[in-house]
GROMACS .gro file of C-alpha atoms in nm:
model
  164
    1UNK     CA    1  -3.316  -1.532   0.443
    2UNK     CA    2  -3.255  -1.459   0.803
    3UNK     CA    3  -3.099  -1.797   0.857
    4UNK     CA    4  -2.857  -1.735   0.538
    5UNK     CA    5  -2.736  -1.381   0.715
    6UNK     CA    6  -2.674  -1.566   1.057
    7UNK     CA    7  -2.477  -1.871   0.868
    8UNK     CA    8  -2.318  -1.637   0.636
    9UNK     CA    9  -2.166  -1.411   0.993
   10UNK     CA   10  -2.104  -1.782   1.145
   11UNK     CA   11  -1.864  -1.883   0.882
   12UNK     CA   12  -1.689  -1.528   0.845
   13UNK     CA   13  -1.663  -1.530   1.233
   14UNK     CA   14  -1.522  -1.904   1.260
   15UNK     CA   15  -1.298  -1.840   0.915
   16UNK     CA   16  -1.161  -1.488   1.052
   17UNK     CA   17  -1.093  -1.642   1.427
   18UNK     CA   18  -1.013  -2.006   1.402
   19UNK     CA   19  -0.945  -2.098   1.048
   20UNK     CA   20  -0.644  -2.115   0.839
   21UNK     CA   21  -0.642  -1.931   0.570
   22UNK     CA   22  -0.810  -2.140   0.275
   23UNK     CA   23  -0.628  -2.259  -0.052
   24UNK     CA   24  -0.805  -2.152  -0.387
   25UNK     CA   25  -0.716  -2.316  -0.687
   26UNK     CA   26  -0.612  -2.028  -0.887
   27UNK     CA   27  -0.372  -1.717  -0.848
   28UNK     CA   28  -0.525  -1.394  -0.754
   29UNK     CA   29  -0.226  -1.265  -0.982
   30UNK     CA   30  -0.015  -1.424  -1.269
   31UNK     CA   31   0.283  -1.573  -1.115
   32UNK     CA   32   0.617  -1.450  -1.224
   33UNK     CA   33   0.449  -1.130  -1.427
   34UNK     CA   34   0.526  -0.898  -1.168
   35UNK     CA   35   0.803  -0.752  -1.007
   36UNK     CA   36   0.868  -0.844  -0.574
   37UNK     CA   37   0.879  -0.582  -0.341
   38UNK     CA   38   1.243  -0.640  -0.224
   39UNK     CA   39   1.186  -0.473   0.119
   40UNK     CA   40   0.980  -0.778   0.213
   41UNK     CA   41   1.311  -1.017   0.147
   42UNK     CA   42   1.391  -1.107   0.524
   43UNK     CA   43   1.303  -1.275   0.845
   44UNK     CA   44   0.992  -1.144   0.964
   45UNK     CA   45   0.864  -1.258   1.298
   46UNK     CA   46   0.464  -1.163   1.394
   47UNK     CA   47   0.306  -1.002   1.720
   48UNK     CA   48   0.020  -1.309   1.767
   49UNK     CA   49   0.157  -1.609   1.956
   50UNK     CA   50  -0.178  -1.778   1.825
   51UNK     CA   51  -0.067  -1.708   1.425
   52UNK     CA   52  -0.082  -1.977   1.189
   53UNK     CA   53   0.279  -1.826   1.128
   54UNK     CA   54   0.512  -1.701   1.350
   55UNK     CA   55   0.822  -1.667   1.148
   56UNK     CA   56   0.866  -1.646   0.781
   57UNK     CA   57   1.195  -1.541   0.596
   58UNK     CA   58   1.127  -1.398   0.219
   59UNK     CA   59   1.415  -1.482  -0.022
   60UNK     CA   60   1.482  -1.356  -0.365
   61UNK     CA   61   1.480  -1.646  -0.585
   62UNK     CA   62   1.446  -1.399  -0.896
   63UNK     CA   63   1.257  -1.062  -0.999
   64UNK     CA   64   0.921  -1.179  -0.964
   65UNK     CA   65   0.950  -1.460  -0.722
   66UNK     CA   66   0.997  -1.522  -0.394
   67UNK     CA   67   1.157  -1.831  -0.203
   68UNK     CA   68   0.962  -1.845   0.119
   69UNK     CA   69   1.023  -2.040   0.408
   70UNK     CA   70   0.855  -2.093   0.745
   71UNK     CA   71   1.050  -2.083   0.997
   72UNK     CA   72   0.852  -2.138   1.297
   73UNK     CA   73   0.495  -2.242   1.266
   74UNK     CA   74   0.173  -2.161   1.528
   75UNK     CA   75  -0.055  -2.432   1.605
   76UNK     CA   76  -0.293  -2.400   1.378
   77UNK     CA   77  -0.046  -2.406   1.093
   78UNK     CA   78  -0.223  -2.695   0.821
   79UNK     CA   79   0.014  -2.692   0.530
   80UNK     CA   80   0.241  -3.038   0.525
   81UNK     CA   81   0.553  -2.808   0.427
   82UNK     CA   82   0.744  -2.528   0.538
   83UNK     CA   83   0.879  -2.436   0.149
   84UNK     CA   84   0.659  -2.226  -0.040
   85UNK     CA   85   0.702  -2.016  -0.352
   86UNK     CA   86   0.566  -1.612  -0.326
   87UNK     CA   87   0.483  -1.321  -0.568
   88UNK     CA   88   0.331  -1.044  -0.558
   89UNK     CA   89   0.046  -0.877  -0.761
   90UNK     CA   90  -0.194  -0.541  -0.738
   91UNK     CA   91  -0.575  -0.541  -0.724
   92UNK     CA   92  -0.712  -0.239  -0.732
   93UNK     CA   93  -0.440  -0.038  -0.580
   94UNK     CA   94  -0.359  -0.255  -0.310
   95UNK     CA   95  -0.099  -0.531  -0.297
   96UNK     CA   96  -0.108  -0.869  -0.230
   97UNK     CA   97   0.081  -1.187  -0.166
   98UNK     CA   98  -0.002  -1.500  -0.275
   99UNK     CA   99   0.173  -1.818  -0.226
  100UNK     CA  100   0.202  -2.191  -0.354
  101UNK     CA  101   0.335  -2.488  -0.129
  102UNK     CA  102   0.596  -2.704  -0.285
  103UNK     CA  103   0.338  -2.998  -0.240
  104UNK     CA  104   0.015  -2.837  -0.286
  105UNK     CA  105  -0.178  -2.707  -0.676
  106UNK     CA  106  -0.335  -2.448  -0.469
  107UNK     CA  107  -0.236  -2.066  -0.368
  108UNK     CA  108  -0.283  -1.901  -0.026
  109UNK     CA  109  -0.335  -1.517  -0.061
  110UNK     CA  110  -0.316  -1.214   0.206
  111UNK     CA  111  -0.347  -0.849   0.153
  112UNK     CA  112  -0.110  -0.599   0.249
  113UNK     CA  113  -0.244  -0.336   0.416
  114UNK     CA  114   0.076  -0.173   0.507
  115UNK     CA  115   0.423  -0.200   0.496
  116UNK     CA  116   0.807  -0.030   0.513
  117UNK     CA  117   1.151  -0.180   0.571
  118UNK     CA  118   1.067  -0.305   0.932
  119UNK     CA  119   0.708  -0.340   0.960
  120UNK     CA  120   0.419  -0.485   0.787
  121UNK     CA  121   0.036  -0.559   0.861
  122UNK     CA  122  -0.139  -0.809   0.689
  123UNK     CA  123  -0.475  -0.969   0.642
  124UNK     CA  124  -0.612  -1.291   0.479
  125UNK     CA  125  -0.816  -1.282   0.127
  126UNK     CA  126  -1.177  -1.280   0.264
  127UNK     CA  127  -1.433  -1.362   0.004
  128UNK     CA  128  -1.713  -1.185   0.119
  129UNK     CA  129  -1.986  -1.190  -0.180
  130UNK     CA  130  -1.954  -1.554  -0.350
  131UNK     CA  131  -1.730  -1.728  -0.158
  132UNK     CA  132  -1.497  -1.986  -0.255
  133UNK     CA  133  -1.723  -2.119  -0.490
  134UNK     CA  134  -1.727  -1.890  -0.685
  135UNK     CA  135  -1.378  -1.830  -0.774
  136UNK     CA  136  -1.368  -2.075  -1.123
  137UNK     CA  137  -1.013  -1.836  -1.254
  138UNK     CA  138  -0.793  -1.575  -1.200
  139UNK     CA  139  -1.003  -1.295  -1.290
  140UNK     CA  140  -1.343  -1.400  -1.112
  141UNK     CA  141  -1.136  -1.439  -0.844
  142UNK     CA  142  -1.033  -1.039  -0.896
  143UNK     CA  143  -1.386  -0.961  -0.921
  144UNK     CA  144  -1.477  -1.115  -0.592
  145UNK     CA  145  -1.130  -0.962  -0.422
  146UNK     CA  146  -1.257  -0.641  -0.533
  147UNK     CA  147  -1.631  -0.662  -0.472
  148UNK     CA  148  -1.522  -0.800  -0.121
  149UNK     CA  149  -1.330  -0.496  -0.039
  150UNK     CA  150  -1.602  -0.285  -0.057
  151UNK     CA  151  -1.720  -0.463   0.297
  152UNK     CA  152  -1.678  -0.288   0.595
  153UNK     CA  153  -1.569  -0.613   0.717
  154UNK     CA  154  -1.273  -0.661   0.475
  155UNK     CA  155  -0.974  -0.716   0.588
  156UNK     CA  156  -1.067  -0.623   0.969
  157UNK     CA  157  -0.860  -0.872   1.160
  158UNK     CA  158  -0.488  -0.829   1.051
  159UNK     CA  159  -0.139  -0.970   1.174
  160UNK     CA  160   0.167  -0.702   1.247
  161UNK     CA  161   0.506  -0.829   1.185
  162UNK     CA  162   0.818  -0.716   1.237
  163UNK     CA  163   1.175  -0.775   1.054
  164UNK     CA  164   1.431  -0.957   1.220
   0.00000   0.00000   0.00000
């Protein structure tokens, strides 16, 4: 058991510090169901030179979707594109973004844990209780969003940016 509680704080260490954020198969949200946030539509640029992101503009491509590009990447940056496509969806009284590469059948997700017209802070989706494995649709995927929140490690290491 010990050696399951020191792996377990490994991975969530290595994940949090050095990782990109990891694609999941499924949506934490139903794309296209709800409606954007249109004070997120800009360039944003963010305050950690070592980001997987540095700049990202948000473009309204309709109500419920956004046309997201990157416009200048970090080094650990992994995706093969710079095009993605963006929504937005609530868990639990929080919102969160999720995103699908042009190229890619997966979603990247992050949690917004604040936000106005020239600032925002974000964090990525940790899955804290089953991990990625566990995450077989949409709403297990909720379940372990929410039951990960609970953690007083949720959502602890977070990226400010601001708008352009």
């Amino acid at each position: 058991m010990k050696k399951l509680v020191h792996l377990s704080i490994f991975i969530l260490i290595i994940t949090t510090f050095y990782g990109c954020p990891v694609g999941i198969n499924y949506p934490l949200g139903t794309p296209g169901k709800e409606k954007i946030n249109k004070e997120l539509i800009g360039t944003w640029v963010s305050d950690k030179t070592d980001a997987e992101v540095l700049k990202v503009k948000f473009e309204k491509n309709d109500d419920y979707t956004y046309k997201v590009t990157v416009m200048e990447r970090g080094e650990m940056y992994a995706l093969e594109t710079d095009n993605l496509t963006g929504w937005v969806t609530e868990v639990e009284g929080k919102t969160f973004l999720f995103f699908k590469p042009e190229n890619e059948d997966t979603y990247y997700h992050y949690m917004i844990k604040s936000s106005d017209k020239k600032s925002l802070v974000t964090c990525d989706v940790s899955l804290l209780d089953g991990g990625v494995d566990s995450v077989t649709s949409t709403e297990a995927f909720r379940k372990q969003v929410v039951t990960s929140m609970k953690s007083a490690e949720y959502g602890v290491e977070t990226i400010s940016w601001t708008k352009q």
